[in-house]
PDB file of C-alpha atoms and ligand atoms in Angstrom:
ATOM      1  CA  UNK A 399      77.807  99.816  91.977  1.00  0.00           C
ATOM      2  CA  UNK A 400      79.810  97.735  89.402  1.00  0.00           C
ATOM      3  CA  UNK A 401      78.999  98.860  86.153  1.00  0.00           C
ATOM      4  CA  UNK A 402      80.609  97.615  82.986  1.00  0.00           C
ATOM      5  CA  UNK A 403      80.221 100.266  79.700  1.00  0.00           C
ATOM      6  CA  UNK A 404      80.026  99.214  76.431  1.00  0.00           C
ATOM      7  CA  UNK A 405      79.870 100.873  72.681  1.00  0.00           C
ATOM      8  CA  UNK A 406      81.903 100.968  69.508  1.00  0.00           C
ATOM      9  CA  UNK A 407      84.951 103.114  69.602  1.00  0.00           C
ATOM     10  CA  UNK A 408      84.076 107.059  69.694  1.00  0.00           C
ATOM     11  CA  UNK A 409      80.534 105.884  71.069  1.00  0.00           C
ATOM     12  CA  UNK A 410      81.227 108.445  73.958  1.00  0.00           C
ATOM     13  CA  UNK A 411      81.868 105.261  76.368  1.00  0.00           C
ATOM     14  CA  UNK A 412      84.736 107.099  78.307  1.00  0.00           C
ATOM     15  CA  UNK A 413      82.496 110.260  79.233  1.00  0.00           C
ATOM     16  CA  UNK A 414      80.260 108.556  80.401  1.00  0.00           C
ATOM     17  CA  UNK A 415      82.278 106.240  82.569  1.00  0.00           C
ATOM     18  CA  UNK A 416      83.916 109.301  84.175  1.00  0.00           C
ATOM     19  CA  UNK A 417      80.786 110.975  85.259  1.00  0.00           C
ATOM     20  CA  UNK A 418      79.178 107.439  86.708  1.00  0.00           C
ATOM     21  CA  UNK A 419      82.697 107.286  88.365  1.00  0.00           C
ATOM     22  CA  UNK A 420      81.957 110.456  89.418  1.00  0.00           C
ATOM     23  CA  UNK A 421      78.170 110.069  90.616  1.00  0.00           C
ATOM     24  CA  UNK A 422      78.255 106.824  92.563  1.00  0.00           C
ATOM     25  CA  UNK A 423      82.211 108.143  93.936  1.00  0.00           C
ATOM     26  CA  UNK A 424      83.492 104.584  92.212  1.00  0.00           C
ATOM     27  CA  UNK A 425      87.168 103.955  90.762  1.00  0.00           C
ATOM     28  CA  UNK A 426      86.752 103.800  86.752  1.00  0.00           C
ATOM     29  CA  UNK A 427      88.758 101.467  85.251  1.00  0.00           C
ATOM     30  CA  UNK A 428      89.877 102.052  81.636  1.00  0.00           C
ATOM     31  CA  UNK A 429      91.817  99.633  79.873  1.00  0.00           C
ATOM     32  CA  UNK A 430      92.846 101.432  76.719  1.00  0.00           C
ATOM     33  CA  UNK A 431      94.482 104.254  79.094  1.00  0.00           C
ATOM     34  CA  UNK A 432      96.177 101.674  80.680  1.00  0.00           C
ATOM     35  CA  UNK A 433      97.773  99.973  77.743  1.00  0.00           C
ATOM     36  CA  UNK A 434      98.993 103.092  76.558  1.00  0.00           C
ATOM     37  CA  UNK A 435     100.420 104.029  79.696  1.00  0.00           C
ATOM     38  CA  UNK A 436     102.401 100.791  79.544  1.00  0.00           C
ATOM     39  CA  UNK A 437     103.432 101.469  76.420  1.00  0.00           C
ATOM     40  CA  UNK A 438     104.060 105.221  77.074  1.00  0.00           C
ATOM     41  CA  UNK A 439     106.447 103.665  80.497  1.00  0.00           C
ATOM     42  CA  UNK A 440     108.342 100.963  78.034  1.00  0.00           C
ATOM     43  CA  UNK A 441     106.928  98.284  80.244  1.00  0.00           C
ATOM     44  CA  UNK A 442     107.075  94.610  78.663  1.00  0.00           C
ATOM     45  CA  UNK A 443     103.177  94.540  78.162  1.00  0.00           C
ATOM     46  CA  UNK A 444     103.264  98.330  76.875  1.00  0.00           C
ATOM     47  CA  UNK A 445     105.508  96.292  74.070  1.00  0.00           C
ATOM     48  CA  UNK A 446     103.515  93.716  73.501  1.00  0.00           C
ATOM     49  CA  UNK A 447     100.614  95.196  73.404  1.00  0.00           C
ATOM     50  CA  UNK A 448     101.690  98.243  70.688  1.00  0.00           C
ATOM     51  CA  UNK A 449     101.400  96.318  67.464  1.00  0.00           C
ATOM     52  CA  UNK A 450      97.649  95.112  68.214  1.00  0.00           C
ATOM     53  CA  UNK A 451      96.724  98.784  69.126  1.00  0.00           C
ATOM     54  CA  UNK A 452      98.403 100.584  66.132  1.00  0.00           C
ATOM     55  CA  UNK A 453      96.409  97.871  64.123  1.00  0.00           C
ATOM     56  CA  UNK A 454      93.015  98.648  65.610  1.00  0.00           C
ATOM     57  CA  UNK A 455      92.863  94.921  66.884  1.00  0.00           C
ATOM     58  CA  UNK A 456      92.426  93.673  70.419  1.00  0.00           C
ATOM     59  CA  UNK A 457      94.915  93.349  72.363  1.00  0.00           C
ATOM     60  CA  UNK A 458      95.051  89.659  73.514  1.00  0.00           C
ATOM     61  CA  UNK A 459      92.761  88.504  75.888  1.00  0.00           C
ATOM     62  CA  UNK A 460      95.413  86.788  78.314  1.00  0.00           C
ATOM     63  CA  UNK A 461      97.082  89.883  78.795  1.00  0.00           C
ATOM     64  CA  UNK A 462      94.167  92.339  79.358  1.00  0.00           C
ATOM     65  CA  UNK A 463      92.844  89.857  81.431  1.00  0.00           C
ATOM     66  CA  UNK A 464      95.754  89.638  84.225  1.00  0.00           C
ATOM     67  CA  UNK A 465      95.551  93.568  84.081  1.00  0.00           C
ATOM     68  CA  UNK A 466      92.070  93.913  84.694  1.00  0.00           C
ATOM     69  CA  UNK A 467      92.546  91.223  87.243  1.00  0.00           C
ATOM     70  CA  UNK A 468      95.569  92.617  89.222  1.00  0.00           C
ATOM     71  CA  UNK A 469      93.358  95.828  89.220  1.00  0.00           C
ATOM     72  CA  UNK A 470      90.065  94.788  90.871  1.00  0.00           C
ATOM     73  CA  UNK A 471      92.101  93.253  93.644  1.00  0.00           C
ATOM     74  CA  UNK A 472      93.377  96.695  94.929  1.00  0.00           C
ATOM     75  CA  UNK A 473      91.030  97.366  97.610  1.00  0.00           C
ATOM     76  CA  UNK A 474      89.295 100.444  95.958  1.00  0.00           C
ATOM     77  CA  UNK A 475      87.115  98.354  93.944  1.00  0.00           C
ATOM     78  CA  UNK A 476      85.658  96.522  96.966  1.00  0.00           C
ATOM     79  CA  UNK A 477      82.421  99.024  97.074  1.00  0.00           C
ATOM     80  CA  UNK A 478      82.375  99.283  93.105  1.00  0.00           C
ATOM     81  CA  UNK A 479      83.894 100.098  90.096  1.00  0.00           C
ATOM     82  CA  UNK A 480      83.434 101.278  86.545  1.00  0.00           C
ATOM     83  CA  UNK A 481      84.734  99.478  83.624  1.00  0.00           C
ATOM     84  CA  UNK A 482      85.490 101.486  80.579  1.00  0.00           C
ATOM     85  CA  UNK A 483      86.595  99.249  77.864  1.00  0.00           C
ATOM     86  CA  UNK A 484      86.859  95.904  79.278  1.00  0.00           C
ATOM     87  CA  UNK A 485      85.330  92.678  78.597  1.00  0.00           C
ATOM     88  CA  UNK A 486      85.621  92.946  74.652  1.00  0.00           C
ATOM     89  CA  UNK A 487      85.669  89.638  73.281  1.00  0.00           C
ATOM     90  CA  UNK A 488      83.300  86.552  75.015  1.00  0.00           C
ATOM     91  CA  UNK A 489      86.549  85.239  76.799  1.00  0.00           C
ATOM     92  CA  UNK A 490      86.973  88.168  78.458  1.00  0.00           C
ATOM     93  CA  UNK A 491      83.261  88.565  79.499  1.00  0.00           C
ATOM     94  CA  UNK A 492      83.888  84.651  80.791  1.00  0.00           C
ATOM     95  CA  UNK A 493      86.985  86.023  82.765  1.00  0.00           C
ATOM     96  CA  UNK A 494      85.024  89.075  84.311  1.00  0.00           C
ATOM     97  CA  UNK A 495      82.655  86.553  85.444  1.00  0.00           C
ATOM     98  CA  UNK A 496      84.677  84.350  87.099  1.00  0.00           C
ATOM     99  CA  UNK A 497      86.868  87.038  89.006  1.00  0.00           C
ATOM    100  CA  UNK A 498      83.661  88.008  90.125  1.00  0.00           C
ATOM    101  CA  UNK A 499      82.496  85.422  91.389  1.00  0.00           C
ATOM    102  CA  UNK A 500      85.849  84.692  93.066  1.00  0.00           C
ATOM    103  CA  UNK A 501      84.936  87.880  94.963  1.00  0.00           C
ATOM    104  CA  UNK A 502      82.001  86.966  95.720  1.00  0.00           C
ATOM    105  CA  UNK A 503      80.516  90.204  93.611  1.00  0.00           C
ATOM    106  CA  UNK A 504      78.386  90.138  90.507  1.00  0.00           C
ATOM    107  CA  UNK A 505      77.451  93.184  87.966  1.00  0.00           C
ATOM    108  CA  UNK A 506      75.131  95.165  88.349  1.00  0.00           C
ATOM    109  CA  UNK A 507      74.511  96.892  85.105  1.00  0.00           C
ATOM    110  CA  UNK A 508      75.837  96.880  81.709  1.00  0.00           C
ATOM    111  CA  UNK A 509      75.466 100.608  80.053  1.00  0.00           C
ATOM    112  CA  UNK A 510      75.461  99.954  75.843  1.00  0.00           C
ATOM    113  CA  UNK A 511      76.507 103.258  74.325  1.00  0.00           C
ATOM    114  CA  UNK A 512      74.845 103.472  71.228  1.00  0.00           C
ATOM    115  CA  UNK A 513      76.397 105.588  68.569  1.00  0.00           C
ATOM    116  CA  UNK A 514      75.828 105.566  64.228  1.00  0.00           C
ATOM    117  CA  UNK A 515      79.287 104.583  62.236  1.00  0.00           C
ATOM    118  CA  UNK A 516      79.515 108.256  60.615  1.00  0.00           C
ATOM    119  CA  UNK A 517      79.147 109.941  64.267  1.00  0.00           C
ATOM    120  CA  UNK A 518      81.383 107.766  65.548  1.00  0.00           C
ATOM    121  CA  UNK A 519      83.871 108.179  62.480  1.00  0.00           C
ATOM    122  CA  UNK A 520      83.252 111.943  62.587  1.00  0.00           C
ATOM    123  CA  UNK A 521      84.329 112.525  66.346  1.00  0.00           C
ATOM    124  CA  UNK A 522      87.394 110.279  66.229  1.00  0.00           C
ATOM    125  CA  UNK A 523      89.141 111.900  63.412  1.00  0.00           C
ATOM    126  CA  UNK A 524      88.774 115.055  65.335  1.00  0.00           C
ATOM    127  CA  UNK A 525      89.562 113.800  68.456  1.00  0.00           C
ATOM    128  CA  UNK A 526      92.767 114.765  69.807  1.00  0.00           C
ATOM    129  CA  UNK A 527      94.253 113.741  73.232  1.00  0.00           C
ATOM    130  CA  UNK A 528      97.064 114.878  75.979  1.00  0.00           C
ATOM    131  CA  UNK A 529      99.015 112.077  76.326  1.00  0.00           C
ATOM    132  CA  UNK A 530     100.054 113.393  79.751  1.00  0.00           C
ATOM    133  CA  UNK A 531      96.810 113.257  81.242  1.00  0.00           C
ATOM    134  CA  UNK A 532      94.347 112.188  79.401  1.00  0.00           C
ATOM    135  CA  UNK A 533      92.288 114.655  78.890  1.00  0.00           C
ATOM    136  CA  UNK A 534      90.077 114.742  75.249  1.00  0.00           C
ATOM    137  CA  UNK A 535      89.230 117.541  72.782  1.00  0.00           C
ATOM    138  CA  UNK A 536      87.321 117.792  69.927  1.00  0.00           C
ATOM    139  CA  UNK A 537      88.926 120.259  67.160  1.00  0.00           C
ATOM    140  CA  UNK A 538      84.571 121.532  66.531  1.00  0.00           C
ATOM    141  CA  UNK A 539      83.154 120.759  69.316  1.00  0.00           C
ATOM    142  CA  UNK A 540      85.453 120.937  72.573  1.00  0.00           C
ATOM    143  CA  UNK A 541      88.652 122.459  70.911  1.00  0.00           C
ATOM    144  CA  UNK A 542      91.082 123.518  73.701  1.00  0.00           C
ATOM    145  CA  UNK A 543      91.568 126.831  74.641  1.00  0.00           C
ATOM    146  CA  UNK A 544      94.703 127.256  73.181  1.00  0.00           C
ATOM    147  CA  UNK A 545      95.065 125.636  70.190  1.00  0.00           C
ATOM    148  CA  UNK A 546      96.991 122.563  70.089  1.00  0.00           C
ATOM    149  CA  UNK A 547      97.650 122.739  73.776  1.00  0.00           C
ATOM    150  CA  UNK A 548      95.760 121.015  77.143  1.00  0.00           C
ATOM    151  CA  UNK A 549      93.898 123.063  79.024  1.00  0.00           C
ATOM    152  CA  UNK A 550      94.016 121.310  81.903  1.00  0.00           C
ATOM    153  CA  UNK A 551      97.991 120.237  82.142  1.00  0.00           C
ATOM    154  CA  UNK A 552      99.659 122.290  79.567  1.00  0.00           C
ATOM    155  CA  UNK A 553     101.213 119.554  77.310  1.00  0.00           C
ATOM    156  CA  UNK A 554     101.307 119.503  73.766  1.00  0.00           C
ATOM    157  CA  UNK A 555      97.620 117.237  72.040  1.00  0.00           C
ATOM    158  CA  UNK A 556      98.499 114.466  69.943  1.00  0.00           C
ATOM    159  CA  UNK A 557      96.102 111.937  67.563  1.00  0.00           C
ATOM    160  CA  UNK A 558      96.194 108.947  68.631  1.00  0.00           C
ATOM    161  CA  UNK A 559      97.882 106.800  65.754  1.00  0.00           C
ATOM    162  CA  UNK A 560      94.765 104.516  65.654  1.00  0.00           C
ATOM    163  CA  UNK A 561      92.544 107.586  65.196  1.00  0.00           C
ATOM    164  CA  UNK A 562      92.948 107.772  62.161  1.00  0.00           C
ATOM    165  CA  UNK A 563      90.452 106.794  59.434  1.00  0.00           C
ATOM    166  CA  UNK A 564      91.353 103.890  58.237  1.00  0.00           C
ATOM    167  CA  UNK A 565      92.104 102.565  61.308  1.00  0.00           C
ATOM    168  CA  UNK A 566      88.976 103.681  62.722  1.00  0.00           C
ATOM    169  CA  UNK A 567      87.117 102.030  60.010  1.00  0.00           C
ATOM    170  CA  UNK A 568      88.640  98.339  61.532  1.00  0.00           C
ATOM    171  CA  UNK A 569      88.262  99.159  64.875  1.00  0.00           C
ATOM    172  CA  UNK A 570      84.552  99.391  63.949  1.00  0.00           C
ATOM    173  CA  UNK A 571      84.701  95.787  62.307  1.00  0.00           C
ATOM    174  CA  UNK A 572      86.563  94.438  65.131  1.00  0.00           C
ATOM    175  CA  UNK A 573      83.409  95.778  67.343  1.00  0.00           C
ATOM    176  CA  UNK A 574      80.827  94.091  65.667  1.00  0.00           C
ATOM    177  CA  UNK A 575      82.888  91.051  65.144  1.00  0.00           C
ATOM    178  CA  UNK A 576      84.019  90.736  68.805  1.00  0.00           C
ATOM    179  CA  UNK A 577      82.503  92.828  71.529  1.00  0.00           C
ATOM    180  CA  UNK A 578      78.817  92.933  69.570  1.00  0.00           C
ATOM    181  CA  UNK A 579      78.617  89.127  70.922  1.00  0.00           C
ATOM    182  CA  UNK A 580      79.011  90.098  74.651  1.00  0.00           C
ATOM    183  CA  UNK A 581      76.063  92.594  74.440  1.00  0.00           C
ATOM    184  CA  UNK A 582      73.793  89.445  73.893  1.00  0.00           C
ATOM    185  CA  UNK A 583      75.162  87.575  76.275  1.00  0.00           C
ATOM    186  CA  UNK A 584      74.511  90.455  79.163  1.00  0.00           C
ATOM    187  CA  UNK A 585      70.573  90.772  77.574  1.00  0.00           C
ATOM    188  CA  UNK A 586      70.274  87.234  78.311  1.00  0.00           C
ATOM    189  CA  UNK A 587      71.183  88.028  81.651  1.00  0.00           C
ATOM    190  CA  UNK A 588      68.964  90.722  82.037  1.00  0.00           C
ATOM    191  CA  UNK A 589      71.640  93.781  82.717  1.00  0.00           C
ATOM    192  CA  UNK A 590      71.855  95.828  79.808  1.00  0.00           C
ATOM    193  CA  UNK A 591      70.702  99.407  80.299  1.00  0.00           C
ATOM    194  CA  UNK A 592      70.684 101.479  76.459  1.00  0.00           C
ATOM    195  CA  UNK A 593      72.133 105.474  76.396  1.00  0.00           C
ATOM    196  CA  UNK A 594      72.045 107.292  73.163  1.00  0.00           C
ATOM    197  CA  UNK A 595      76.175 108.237  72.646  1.00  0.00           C
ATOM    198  CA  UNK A 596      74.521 111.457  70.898  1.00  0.00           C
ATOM    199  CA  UNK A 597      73.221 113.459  73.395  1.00  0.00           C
ATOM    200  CA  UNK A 598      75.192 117.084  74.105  1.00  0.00           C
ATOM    201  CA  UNK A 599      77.395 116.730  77.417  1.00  0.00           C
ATOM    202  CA  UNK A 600      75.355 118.521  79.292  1.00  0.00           C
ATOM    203  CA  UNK A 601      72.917 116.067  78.833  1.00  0.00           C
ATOM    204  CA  UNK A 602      74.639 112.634  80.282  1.00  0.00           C
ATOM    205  CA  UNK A 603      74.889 112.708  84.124  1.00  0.00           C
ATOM    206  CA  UNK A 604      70.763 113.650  84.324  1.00  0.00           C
ATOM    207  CA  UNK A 605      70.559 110.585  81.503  1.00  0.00           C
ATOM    208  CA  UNK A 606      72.931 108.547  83.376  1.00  0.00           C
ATOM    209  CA  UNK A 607      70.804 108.838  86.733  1.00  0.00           C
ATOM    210  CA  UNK A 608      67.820 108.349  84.721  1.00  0.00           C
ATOM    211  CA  UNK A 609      69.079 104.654  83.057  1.00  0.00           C
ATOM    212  CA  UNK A 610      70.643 103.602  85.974  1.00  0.00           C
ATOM    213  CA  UNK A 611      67.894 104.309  88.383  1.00  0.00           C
ATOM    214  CA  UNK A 612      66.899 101.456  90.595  1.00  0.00           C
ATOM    215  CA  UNK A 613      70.525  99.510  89.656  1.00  0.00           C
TER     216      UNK A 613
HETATM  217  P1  ADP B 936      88.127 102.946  71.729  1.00  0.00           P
HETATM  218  O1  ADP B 936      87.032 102.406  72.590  1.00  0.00           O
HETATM  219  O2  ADP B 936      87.847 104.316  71.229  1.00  0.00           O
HETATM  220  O3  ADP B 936      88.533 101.986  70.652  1.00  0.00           O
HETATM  221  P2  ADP B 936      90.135 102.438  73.771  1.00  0.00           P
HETATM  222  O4  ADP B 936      91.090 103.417  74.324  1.00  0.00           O
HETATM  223  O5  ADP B 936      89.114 101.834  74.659  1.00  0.00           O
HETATM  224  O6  ADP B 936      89.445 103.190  72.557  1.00  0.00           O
HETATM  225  O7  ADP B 936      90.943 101.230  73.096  1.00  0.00           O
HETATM  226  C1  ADP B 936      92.002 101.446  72.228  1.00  0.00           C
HETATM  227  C2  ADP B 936      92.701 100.138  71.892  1.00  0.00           C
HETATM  228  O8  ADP B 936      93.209  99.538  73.083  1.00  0.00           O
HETATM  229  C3  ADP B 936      91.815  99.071  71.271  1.00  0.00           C
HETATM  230  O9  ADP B 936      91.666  99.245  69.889  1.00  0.00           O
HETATM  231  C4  ADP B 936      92.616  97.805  71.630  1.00  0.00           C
HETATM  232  O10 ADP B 936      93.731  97.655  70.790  1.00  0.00           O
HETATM  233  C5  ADP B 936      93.141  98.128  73.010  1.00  0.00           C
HETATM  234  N1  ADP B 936      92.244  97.643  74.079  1.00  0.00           N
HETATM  235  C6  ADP B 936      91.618  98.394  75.015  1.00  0.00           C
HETATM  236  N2  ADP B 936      90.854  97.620  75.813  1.00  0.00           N
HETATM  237  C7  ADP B 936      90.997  96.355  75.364  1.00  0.00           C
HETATM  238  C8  ADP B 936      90.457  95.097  75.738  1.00  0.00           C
HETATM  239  N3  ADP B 936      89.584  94.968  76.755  1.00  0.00           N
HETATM  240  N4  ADP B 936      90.829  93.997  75.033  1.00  0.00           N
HETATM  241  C9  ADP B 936      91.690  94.094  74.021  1.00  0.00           C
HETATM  242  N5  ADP B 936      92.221  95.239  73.593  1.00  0.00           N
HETATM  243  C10 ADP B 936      91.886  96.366  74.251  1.00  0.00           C
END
């Protein structure tokens, strides 16, 4: 199963590319968690990429590229993966292609995650994350158990410094401007699947099995 997901930011992308992960038993690969982990380590592409995420623009393509790159070579991926965040911009789709190809592989799906601006805008100014393990909460509508505090690891949450509304507001722009032209190019090649990014969480895997059925 190689599956790419696709929506704006705060379309519910990541869920769902952990319970697919989860479903078909697939690695998910999540390029935003990655940058920040670079960043988080001090590594020289955690540096360069800060700036561009801080900014709410797109990292550039040459770097996400070699990551995404170096990581479908690790053997894991051989059976199938999940990509959570990655292609975003038409270059990047063209890359994903070709590494593809180079293995000999092709997609088989591309999930679109689609989500209104004001739900979108709504969950990510709520949204808080733990940095240590990157779990998500919701302050309404999945607030940890103790406040502040991950349930799952103990660390303190934090808001992401591009979850914050302004910020938000250009991430959105840089969607439509950059990763709205990939969608088009998958319909032309007959893999998109559509999920609403508003149903309750309960909801997704049954959804998921349903839009993917026959992948
Ligand atoms: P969201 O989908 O909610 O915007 P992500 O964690 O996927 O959150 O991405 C956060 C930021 O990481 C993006 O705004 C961008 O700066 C950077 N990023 C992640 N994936 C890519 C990518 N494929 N290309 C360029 N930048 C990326």
């Amino acid at each position: 199963m190689r599956i790419v997901v696709l929506g704006p930011p705060g379309s519910g992308k990541g869920t769902r590319a952990k319970i697919i992960g989860k479903i078909y038993s697939v690695p998910v690969i999540t390029t935003g968690d990655m940058l920040r982990d670079a960043i988080a380590k001090g590594t020289e592409m955690g540096r360069l990429a800060e700036g561009y995420m801080n900014r709410g623009e797109l990292v550039r393509d040459d770097i996400v590229i070699a990551v995404v790159e170096e990581r479908l070579k690790k053997p894991d991926t051989d059976e199938g993966f999940v990509l959570d965040g990655f292609p975003r911009s038409v270059k990047q789709a063209e890359a994903l292609d070709r590494i593809l190809n180079e293995k000999g592989a092709e997609l088989d799906a591309v999930l679109n995650v689609t989500a209104r601006p004001e739900t979108v805008l709504g969950r990510l100014t709520l949204r808080r994350s733990c940095p240590k393990c990157g779990a998500i909460y919701h302050l309404k509508d999945k607030p940890p158990k103790m406040p502040g505090v991950c349930d799952e690891c103990g660390t303190g949450l934090i808001q992401r410094d591009d979850d914050k509304e302004e910020i938000i507001r250009h991430r959105l722009e840089v969607y439509e401007e950059r990763t709205r032209p990939i969608l088009n190019r998958y319909e032309r090649m007959g893999k998109v699947r559509e999920t609403s990014g508003e149903l309750d969480i309960e909801e997704i895997p049954d959804e998921i099995r349903k839009v993917l059925e026959g992948v």
